[in-house]
PDB file of C-alpha atoms in Angstrom:
ATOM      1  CA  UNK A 116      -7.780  15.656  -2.491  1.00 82.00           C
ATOM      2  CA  UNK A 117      -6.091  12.175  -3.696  1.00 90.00           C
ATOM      3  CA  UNK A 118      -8.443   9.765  -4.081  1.00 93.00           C
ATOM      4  CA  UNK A 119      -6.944   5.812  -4.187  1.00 96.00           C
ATOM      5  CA  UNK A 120      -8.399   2.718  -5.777  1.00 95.00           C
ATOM      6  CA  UNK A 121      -6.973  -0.299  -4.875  1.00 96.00           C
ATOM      7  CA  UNK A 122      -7.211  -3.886  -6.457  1.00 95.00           C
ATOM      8  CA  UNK A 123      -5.887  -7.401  -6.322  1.00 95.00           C
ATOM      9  CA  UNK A 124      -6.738  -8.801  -2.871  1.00 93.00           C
ATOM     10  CA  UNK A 125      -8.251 -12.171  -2.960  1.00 96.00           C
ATOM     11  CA  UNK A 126      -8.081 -15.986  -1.357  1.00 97.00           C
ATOM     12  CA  UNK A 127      -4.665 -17.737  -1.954  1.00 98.00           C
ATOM     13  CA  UNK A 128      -3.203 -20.894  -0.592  1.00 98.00           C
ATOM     14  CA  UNK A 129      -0.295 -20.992   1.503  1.00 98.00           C
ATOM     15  CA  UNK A 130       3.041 -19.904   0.218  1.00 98.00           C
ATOM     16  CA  UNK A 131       1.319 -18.420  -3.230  1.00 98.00           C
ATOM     17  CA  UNK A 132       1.614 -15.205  -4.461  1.00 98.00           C
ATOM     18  CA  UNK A 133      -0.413 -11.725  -4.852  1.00 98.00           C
ATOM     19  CA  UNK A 134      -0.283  -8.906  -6.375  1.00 98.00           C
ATOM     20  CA  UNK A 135      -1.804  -5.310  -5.071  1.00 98.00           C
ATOM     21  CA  UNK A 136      -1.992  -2.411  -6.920  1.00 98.00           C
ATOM     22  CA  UNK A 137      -3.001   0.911  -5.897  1.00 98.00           C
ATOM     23  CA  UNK A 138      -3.702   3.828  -8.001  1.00 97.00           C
ATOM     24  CA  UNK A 139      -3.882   7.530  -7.043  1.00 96.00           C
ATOM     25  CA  UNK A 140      -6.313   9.689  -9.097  1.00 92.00           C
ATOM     26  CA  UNK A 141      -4.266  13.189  -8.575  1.00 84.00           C
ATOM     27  CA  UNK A 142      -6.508  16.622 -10.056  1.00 74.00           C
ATOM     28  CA  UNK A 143      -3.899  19.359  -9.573  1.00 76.00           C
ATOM     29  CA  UNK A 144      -0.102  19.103  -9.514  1.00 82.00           C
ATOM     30  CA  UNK A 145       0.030  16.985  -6.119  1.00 89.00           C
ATOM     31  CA  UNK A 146       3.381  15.675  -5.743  1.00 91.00           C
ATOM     32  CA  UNK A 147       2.752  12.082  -3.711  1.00 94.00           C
ATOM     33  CA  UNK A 148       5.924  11.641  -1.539  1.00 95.00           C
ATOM     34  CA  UNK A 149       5.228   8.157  -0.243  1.00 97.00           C
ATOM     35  CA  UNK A 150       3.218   5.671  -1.403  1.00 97.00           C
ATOM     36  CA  UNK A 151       2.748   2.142   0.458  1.00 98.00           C
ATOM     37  CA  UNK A 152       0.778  -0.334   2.593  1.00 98.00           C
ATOM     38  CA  UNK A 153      -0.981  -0.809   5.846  1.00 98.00           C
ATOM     39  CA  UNK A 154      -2.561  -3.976   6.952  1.00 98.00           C
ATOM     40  CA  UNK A 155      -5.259  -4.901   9.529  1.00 98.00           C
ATOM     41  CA  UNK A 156      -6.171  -7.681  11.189  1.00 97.00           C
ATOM     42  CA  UNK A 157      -9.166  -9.331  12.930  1.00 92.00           C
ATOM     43  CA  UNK A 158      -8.782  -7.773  16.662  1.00 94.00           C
ATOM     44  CA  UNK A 159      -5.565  -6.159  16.033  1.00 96.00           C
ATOM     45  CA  UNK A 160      -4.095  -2.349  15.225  1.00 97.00           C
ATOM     46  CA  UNK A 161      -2.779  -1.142  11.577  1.00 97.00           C
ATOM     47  CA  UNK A 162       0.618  -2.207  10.948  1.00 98.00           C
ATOM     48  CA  UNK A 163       3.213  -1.048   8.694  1.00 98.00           C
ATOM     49  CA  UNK A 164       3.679  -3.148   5.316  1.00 98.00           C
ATOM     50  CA  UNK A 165       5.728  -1.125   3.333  1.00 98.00           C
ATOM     51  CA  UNK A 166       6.555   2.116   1.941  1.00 98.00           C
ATOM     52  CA  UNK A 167       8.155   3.874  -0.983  1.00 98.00           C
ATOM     53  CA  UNK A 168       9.081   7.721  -1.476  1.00 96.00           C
ATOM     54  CA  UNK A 169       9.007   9.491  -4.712  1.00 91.00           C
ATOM     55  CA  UNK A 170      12.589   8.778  -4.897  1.00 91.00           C
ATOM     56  CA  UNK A 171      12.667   5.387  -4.636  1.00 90.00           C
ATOM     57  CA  UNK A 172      13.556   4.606  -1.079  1.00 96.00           C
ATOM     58  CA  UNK A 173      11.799   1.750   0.497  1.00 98.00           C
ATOM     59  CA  UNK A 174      10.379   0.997   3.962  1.00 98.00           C
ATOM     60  CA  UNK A 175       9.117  -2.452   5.362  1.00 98.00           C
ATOM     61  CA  UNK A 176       7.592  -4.232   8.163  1.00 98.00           C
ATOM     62  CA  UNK A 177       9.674  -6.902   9.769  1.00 97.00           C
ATOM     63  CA  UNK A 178       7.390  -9.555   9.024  1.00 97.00           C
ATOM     64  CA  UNK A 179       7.297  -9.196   5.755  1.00 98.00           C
ATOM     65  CA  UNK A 180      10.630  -8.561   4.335  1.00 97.00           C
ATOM     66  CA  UNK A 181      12.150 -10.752   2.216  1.00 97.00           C
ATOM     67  CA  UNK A 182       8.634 -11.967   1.127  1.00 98.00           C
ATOM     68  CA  UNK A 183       7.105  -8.711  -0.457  1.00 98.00           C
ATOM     69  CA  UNK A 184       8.317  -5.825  -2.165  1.00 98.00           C
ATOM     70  CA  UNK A 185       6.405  -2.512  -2.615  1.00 98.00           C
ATOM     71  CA  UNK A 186       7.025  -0.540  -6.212  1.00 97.00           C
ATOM     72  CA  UNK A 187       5.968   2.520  -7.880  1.00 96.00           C
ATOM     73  CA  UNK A 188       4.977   3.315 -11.373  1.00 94.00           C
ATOM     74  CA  UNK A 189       5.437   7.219 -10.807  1.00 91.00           C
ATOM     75  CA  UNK A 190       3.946   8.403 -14.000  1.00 91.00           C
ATOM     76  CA  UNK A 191       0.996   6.716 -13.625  1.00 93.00           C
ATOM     77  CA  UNK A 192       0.598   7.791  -9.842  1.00 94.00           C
ATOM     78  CA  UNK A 193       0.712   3.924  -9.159  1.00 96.00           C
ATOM     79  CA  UNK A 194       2.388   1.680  -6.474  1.00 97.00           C
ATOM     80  CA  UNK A 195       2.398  -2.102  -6.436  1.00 98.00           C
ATOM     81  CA  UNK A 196       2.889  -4.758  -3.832  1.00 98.00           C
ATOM     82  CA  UNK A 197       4.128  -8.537  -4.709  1.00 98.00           C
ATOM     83  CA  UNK A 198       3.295 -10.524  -1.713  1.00 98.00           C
ATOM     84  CA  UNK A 199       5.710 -13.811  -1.669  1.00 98.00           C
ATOM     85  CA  UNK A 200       5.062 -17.036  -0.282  1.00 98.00           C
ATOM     86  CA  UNK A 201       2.031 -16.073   1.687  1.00 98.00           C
ATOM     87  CA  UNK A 202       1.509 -17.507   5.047  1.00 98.00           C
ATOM     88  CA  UNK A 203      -1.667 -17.513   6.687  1.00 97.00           C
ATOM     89  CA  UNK A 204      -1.227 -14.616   9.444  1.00 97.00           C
ATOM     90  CA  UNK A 205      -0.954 -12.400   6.268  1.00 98.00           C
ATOM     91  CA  UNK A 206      -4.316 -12.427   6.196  1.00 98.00           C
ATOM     92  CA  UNK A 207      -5.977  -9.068   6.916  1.00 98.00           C
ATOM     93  CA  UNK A 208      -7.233  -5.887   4.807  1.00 98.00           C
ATOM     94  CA  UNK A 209      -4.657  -4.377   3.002  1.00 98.00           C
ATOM     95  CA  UNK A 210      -4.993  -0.476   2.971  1.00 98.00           C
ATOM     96  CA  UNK A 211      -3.655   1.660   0.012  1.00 98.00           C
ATOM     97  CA  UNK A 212      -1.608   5.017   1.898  1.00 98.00           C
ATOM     98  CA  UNK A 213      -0.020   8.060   0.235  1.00 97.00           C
ATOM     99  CA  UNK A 214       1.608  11.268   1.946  1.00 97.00           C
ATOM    100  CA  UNK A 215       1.204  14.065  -0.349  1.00 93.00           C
ATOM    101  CA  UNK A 216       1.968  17.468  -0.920  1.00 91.00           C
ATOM    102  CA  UNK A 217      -0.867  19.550  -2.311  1.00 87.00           C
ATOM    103  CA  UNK A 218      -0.107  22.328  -4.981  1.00 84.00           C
ATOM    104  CA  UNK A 219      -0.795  25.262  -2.071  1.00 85.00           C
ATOM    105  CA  UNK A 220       2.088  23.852  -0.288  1.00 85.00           C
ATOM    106  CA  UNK A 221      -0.182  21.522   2.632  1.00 88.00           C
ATOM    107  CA  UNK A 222       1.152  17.983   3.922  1.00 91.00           C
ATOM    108  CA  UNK A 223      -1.560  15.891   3.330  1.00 93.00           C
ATOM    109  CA  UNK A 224      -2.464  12.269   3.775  1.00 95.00           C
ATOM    110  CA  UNK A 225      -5.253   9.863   1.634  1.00 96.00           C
ATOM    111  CA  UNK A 226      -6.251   5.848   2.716  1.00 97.00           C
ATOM    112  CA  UNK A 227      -7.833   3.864   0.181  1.00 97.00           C
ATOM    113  CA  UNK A 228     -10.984   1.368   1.748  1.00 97.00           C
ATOM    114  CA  UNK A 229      -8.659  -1.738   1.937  1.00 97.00           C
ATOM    115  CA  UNK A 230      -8.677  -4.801  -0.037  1.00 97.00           C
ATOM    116  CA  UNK A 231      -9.203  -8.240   1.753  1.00 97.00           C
ATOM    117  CA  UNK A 232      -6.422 -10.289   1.453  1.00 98.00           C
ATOM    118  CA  UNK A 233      -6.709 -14.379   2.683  1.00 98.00           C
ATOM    119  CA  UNK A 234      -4.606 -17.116   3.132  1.00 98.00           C
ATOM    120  CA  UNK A 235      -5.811 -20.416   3.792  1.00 96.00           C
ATOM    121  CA  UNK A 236      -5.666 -23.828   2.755  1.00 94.00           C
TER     122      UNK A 236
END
């Protein structure tokens, strides 16, 4: 099993920046072939924030592109997401996602708790 630990949600003003990190703590030879972010909020159903495979392609929402970008740091099981010029319907709990393969072959799938991200003046 993959467990995630996520960090860097917080309270930011309008149009400032985060940044979210997520890191997978992988026991056996997992091989985690997507990596990314969901968000969630108040009253309304997971969304898509972005995504990136092991080899590098990228995936993101509509309303955030152009404003965020999602990373990895694959040898240290880690992916990152800059959030640009913040606006204030950002604001929800940012969950931590990874598809993974397990070493007895098994499609598998891990969500961190979520981090609280707010905008607001």
């Amino acid at each position: 099993q993959v467990q995630l630990v996520e960090s860097g949600g917080g309270l930011v003003q309008p149009g400032g920046s985060l940044r979210l990190s997520c890191t997978a703590s992988v026991i056996r030879r997992f091989i985690l072939n997507r990596m990314g972010w969901y968000r969630q909020a108040p009253g309304k159903q997971r969304e898509l924030v972005a995504t990136a495979t092991v080899d590098g392609t990228t995936n993101y929402g509509d309303s955030v592109k152009g404003r965020f970008t999602v990373s990895r740091d694959n040898p240290q099981n880690t992916v990152h997401l800059q959030m640009n010029n913040l606006k204030p319907e950002d604001t929800a709990v940012y969950y931590c996602n990874v598809l993974y393969t397990s070493d007895y072959g098994a499609s598998l799938e891990s969500w961190g708790d979520g981090t609280l991200v707010s905008v607001s003046s």
